[in-house]
Short mmCIF file of C-alpha atoms in Angstrom, two decimals:
data_model
loop_
_atom_site.label_atom_id
_atom_site.label_comp_id
_atom_site.label_asym_id
_atom_site.label_seq_id
_atom_site.Cartn_x
_atom_site.Cartn_y
_atom_site.Cartn_z
CA MET A 1 11.69 23.06 17.53
CA GLU A 2 8.51 23.16 15.52
CA GLU A 3 6.03 25.94 16.08
CA PRO A 4 2.65 24.96 17.63
CA GLY A 5 0.95 25.82 14.35
CA GLN A 6 3.24 23.46 12.47
CA LEU A 7 2.68 20.68 15.00
CA LYS A 8 -1.06 21.15 14.61
CA ARG A 9 -0.69 20.99 10.86
CA ALA A 10 1.37 17.79 11.11
CA PHE A 11 -1.35 16.24 13.29
CA ILE A 12 -4.07 17.30 10.86
CA ASP A 13 -2.06 15.89 7.93
CA SER A 14 -1.63 12.58 9.77
CA LEU A 15 -5.34 12.41 10.62
CA ALA A 16 -6.31 13.30 7.08
CA GLY A 17 -3.94 10.64 5.77
CA ALA A 18 -5.48 8.04 8.09
CA LEU A 19 -9.05 8.93 7.06
CA ALA A 20 -8.13 9.04 3.38
CA GLY A 21 -6.43 5.65 3.69
CA GLY A 22 -9.51 4.17 5.37
CA ILE A 23 -11.94 5.53 2.77
CA SER A 24 -9.80 4.52 -0.22
CA ARG A 25 -9.26 1.04 1.24
CA THR A 26 -13.01 0.47 1.69
CA VAL A 27 -13.86 1.72 -1.81
CA THR A 28 -11.14 -0.32 -3.53
CA SER A 29 -11.51 -3.46 -1.38
CA PRO A 30 -13.16 -5.55 -4.16
CA LEU A 31 -10.20 -4.96 -6.48
CA ASP A 32 -7.77 -5.66 -3.66
CA VAL A 33 -9.46 -8.98 -2.85
CA ILE A 34 -9.28 -10.03 -6.51
CA LYS A 35 -5.63 -8.96 -6.67
CA ILE A 36 -4.73 -11.02 -3.60
CA ARG A 37 -6.58 -14.09 -4.96
CA PHE A 38 -4.50 -13.88 -8.15
CA GLN A 39 -1.28 -13.34 -6.23
CA VAL A 40 -1.59 -16.30 -3.88
CA GLN A 41 -3.10 -18.99 -6.12
CA LEU A 42 -0.46 -21.59 -6.90
CA GLU A 43 -0.85 -21.95 -10.64
CA PRO A 44 1.81 -23.82 -12.69
CA THR A 45 4.76 -21.54 -13.38
CA SER A 46 6.92 -23.66 -15.71
CA SER A 47 6.75 -26.31 -18.42
CA TRP A 48 8.29 -28.79 -15.97
CA ALA A 49 5.34 -28.31 -13.61
CA LEU A 50 2.96 -29.06 -16.48
CA LEU A 51 4.69 -32.42 -17.04
CA GLN A 52 4.10 -33.41 -13.42
CA ARG A 53 0.41 -34.26 -13.60
CA ASP A 54 0.18 -34.93 -9.91
CA MET A 55 1.43 -31.40 -9.30
CA TYR A 56 -0.76 -29.77 -11.90
CA ARG A 57 -3.87 -27.97 -10.80
CA PRO A 58 -5.56 -25.53 -13.17
CA SER A 59 -5.81 -21.99 -11.91
CA LYS A 60 -9.13 -21.18 -10.29
CA TYR A 61 -9.01 -17.52 -11.28
CA THR A 62 -8.13 -16.75 -14.88
CA GLY A 63 -9.44 -13.22 -15.40
CA ILE A 64 -10.90 -10.26 -13.53
CA LEU A 65 -14.46 -10.81 -14.81
CA GLN A 66 -14.34 -14.57 -14.19
CA ALA A 67 -12.87 -14.06 -10.70
CA SER A 68 -15.56 -11.49 -9.88
CA LYS A 69 -18.33 -13.89 -10.94
CA ASP A 70 -16.87 -16.79 -8.96
CA ILE A 71 -16.40 -14.76 -5.79
CA PHE A 72 -19.93 -13.36 -6.02
CA ARG A 73 -21.45 -16.78 -6.71
CA GLU A 74 -19.56 -18.58 -3.94
CA GLU A 75 -19.31 -15.89 -1.26
CA GLY A 76 -21.88 -13.25 -2.09
CA LEU A 77 -21.32 -9.51 -2.15
CA ALA A 78 -19.65 -9.61 1.27
CA GLY A 79 -16.83 -11.68 -0.24
CA PHE A 80 -15.47 -8.58 -1.98
CA TRP A 81 -14.93 -6.95 1.41
CA ARG A 82 -13.38 -9.99 3.07
CA GLY A 83 -10.47 -8.86 5.24
CA ASN A 84 -11.57 -5.22 5.07
CA VAL A 85 -11.66 -4.74 8.86
CA PRO A 86 -7.99 -5.67 9.39
CA ALA A 87 -7.20 -3.69 6.24
CA LEU A 88 -8.77 -0.61 7.82
CA LEU A 89 -6.97 -1.31 11.09
CA MET A 90 -3.76 -1.47 9.08
CA TYR A 91 -4.16 1.46 6.71
CA MET A 92 -5.34 4.02 9.21
CA PRO A 93 -2.35 3.68 11.58
CA TYR A 94 -0.09 2.98 8.59
CA THR A 95 -0.86 6.26 6.87
CA ALA A 96 -0.84 8.18 10.15
CA ILE A 97 2.60 6.82 11.10
CA GLN A 98 3.91 7.25 7.57
CA PHE A 99 2.95 10.91 7.21
CA THR A 100 4.08 11.76 10.75
CA VAL A 101 7.51 10.15 10.31
CA LEU A 102 7.86 11.62 6.82
CA HIS A 103 7.13 15.11 8.14
CA LYS A 104 9.64 14.69 10.97
CA LEU A 105 12.38 13.39 8.65
CA LYS A 106 11.86 16.19 6.13
CA THR A 107 11.83 18.76 8.94
CA PHE A 108 15.11 17.37 10.26
CA ALA A 109 16.71 17.30 6.80
CA ALA A 110 15.51 20.78 5.79
CA GLY A 111 16.01 22.36 9.22
CA SER A 112 12.48 23.74 8.95
CA SER A 113 8.92 22.46 9.28
CA ARG A 114 7.60 24.59 6.41
CA SER A 115 6.33 22.64 3.41
CA GLU A 116 7.95 25.16 1.06
CA ASP A 117 11.35 24.32 2.53
CA HIS A 118 10.68 20.60 2.24
CA LEU A 119 10.30 21.01 -1.53
CA GLN A 120 13.86 22.33 -1.67
CA LEU A 121 15.26 19.00 -0.50
CA SER A 122 17.25 17.02 -3.04
CA PRO A 123 15.44 14.14 -4.78
CA TYR A 124 17.81 11.74 -3.00
CA LEU A 125 16.65 12.93 0.44
CA SER A 126 13.00 12.75 -0.66
CA TYR A 127 13.45 9.10 -1.68
CA VAL A 128 15.30 8.21 1.53
CA SER A 129 12.73 9.97 3.73
CA GLY A 130 9.89 8.16 1.99
CA ALA A 131 11.60 4.77 2.33
CA LEU A 132 12.27 5.25 6.06
CA ALA A 133 8.73 6.48 6.69
CA GLY A 134 7.37 3.43 4.86
CA CYS A 135 9.52 1.11 6.99
CA ALA A 136 8.32 2.69 10.24
CA ALA A 137 4.67 2.49 9.16
CA THR A 138 5.05 -1.13 8.01
CA ILE A 139 6.56 -2.31 11.29
CA GLY A 140 3.90 -0.46 13.28
CA SER A 141 0.93 -1.93 11.41
CA TYR A 142 2.24 -5.26 10.05
CA PRO A 143 0.08 -7.73 12.06
CA PHE A 144 -3.06 -6.21 10.52
CA ASP A 145 -1.53 -6.51 7.04
CA LEU A 146 -0.89 -10.20 7.69
CA LEU A 147 -4.43 -10.81 8.93
CA ARG A 148 -5.87 -8.90 5.99
CA THR A 149 -3.96 -11.09 3.50
CA ILE A 150 -4.91 -14.32 5.26
CA LEU A 151 -8.63 -13.44 5.36
CA ALA A 152 -8.81 -11.95 1.85
CA SER A 153 -7.02 -14.95 0.31
CA GLN A 154 -9.58 -17.44 1.65
CA GLY A 155 -12.13 -18.88 -0.69
CA GLU A 156 -14.80 -21.34 0.32
CA PRO A 157 -14.81 -23.21 2.65
CA LYS A 158 -13.25 -20.65 4.96
CA ILE A 159 -10.50 -21.70 7.38
CA TYR A 160 -10.88 -18.61 9.57
CA PRO A 161 -14.41 -17.21 9.93
CA ASN A 162 -13.21 -13.85 11.25
CA MET A 163 -10.19 -11.82 12.27
CA ARG A 164 -10.44 -12.87 15.91
CA SER A 165 -10.16 -16.59 15.13
CA ALA A 166 -7.22 -16.01 12.77
CA PHE A 167 -5.45 -13.86 15.37
CA PHE A 168 -5.79 -16.39 18.21
CA ASP A 169 -4.87 -19.35 16.01
CA ILE A 170 -1.66 -17.61 14.93
CA ILE A 171 -0.83 -16.72 18.54
CA GLN A 172 -1.46 -20.30 19.73
CA THR A 173 0.46 -22.03 16.96
CA ARG A 174 3.32 -19.59 16.32
CA GLY A 175 3.34 -17.08 19.14
CA ILE A 176 3.76 -13.32 18.82
CA ARG A 177 6.47 -13.83 16.20
CA GLY A 178 3.85 -15.43 13.97
CA LEU A 179 2.16 -12.04 13.59
CA TYR A 180 5.35 -10.83 11.88
CA ALA A 181 5.82 -13.78 9.53
CA GLY A 182 6.93 -12.46 6.16
CA LEU A 183 8.04 -9.10 7.56
CA THR A 184 11.45 -9.29 5.85
CA PRO A 185 10.13 -9.59 2.26
CA THR A 186 7.56 -6.91 3.14
CA LEU A 187 10.32 -4.50 4.14
CA VAL A 188 12.25 -5.44 1.00
CA GLU A 189 9.16 -4.39 -0.96
CA ILE A 190 8.25 -1.28 1.01
CA ILE A 191 11.70 0.35 0.90
CA PRO A 192 11.73 0.86 -2.90
CA TYR A 193 7.95 1.30 -3.05
CA ALA A 194 7.64 4.08 -0.45
CA GLY A 195 10.87 5.67 -1.67
CA LEU A 196 9.62 5.75 -5.25
CA GLN A 197 6.14 6.88 -4.25
CA PHE A 198 7.15 9.89 -2.18
CA GLY A 199 10.30 10.69 -4.11
CA SER A 200 8.41 10.64 -7.41
CA TYR A 201 5.56 12.65 -5.91
CA ASP A 202 7.93 15.42 -4.81
CA THR A 203 9.63 15.34 -8.22
CA PHE A 204 6.33 15.53 -10.12
CA LYS A 205 5.17 18.32 -7.82
CA ARG A 206 8.32 20.35 -8.59
CA TRP A 207 7.76 19.77 -12.31
CA MET A 208 4.15 20.90 -11.97
CA MET A 209 5.19 24.10 -10.18
CA ALA A 210 7.82 24.74 -12.87
CA TRP A 211 5.12 24.25 -15.51
CA ASN A 212 2.86 26.74 -13.70
CA ARG A 213 5.67 29.32 -13.67
CA TYR A 214 6.29 28.76 -17.38
CA ARG A 215 2.59 28.97 -18.23
CA ASN A 216 2.05 32.12 -16.17
CA SER A 217 5.09 33.80 -17.75
CA LYS A 218 3.74 33.00 -21.22
CA LEU A 219 0.41 34.55 -20.26
CA GLY A 220 2.14 37.58 -18.78
CA LEU A 221 1.02 36.65 -15.27
CA TYR A 222 4.07 37.00 -13.08
CA GLU A 223 2.56 35.60 -9.91
CA GLU A 224 4.59 34.70 -6.87
CA ASP A 225 2.36 31.76 -6.04
CA ASN A 226 2.89 29.02 -8.62
CA SER A 227 1.83 26.21 -6.31
CA ALA A 228 0.07 23.18 -7.77
CA SER A 229 -3.72 23.06 -7.74
CA SER A 230 -5.67 20.26 -6.03
CA PHE A 231 -6.23 18.56 -9.39
CA GLN A 232 -2.54 18.84 -10.26
CA LEU A 233 -1.62 17.33 -6.88
CA PHE A 234 -4.06 14.50 -7.60
CA LEU A 235 -2.33 13.87 -10.93
CA CYS A 236 1.08 13.89 -9.20
CA GLY A 237 -0.11 11.39 -6.59
CA PHE A 238 -1.75 9.19 -9.22
CA ALA A 239 1.39 9.14 -11.39
CA ALA A 240 3.71 8.53 -8.42
CA GLY A 241 1.56 5.69 -7.06
CA THR A 242 1.25 4.08 -10.49
CA CYS A 243 5.01 4.19 -11.09
CA ALA A 244 5.80 2.76 -7.65
CA LYS A 245 3.23 -0.04 -7.98
CA ALA A 246 4.35 -0.98 -11.49
CA VAL A 247 8.00 -1.25 -10.44
CA CYS A 248 7.42 -3.03 -7.10
CA HIS A 249 4.49 -5.31 -7.93
CA PRO A 250 6.67 -8.46 -8.29
CA LEU A 251 7.93 -7.89 -4.75
CA ASP A 252 4.32 -7.55 -3.55
CA VAL A 253 3.50 -10.95 -5.07
CA VAL A 254 6.46 -12.52 -3.25
CA LYS A 255 5.33 -10.88 0.01
CA LYS A 256 1.79 -12.23 -0.31
CA ARG A 257 3.08 -15.75 -1.05
CA PHE A 258 5.26 -15.60 2.06
CA GLN A 259 2.38 -14.40 4.22
CA VAL A 260 0.04 -17.17 3.10
CA THR A 261 2.60 -20.00 2.91
CA LEU A 262 4.23 -19.35 6.26
CA LEU A 263 0.88 -19.36 7.99
CA CYS A 264 -0.75 -22.26 6.17
CA PRO A 265 -2.80 -23.84 8.93
CA THR A 266 -2.07 -27.41 9.88
CA LYS A 267 -5.56 -28.21 11.07
#
């Protein structure tokens, strides 16, 4: 059993994760919209496609600056935040579920709810815990991820004017199962991504604490507390997220193509 103080801390961590996810999603929405536009545009991918002139269509977006100009010219400033509402509705429960499940799994594996004991877990258990937490969060928030991709991938003219129209059209044409179209490739992506993200974060955090011990011993400061500073934790999170994204980005492209293709409206 977890102590009340630990349960309160887990709740605070989950709430903080949800708020942080919402803020970061809003701030980075323009880059996310541009990323999705690049991922889902069906540009030629082989020399054979180039020979088929009836199949050839030049890519609309060819660079970040050019894409930014086109989106602003055609859709205005609001175009950079297209799909942000479902993104917020996804990321806030996603991060809350993810951190809650991660805390529970690490507590079960370590036999303790203390963060210090969680750091003693083997890297293998850190990766597995992260992957399972990512799966749980993905399943719990997937419909909003689907709606976000559909809305953010739209150019002009828009097919769906808002999240409500997209939601009801999917329900009418494909039923509840339509809200989970593309879930399988998403889980295939999230398992290595979340595993790498949290596993790498724990590994980098251990390395940072080891570096602090080494540095303090060199300076003659034999302190018991060698925990990482806020800036060091930021660096660990940045490095872990970058590594996970770099490795799993191809899977993210496949996921986005599935989400858009499977729900291509037949109007």
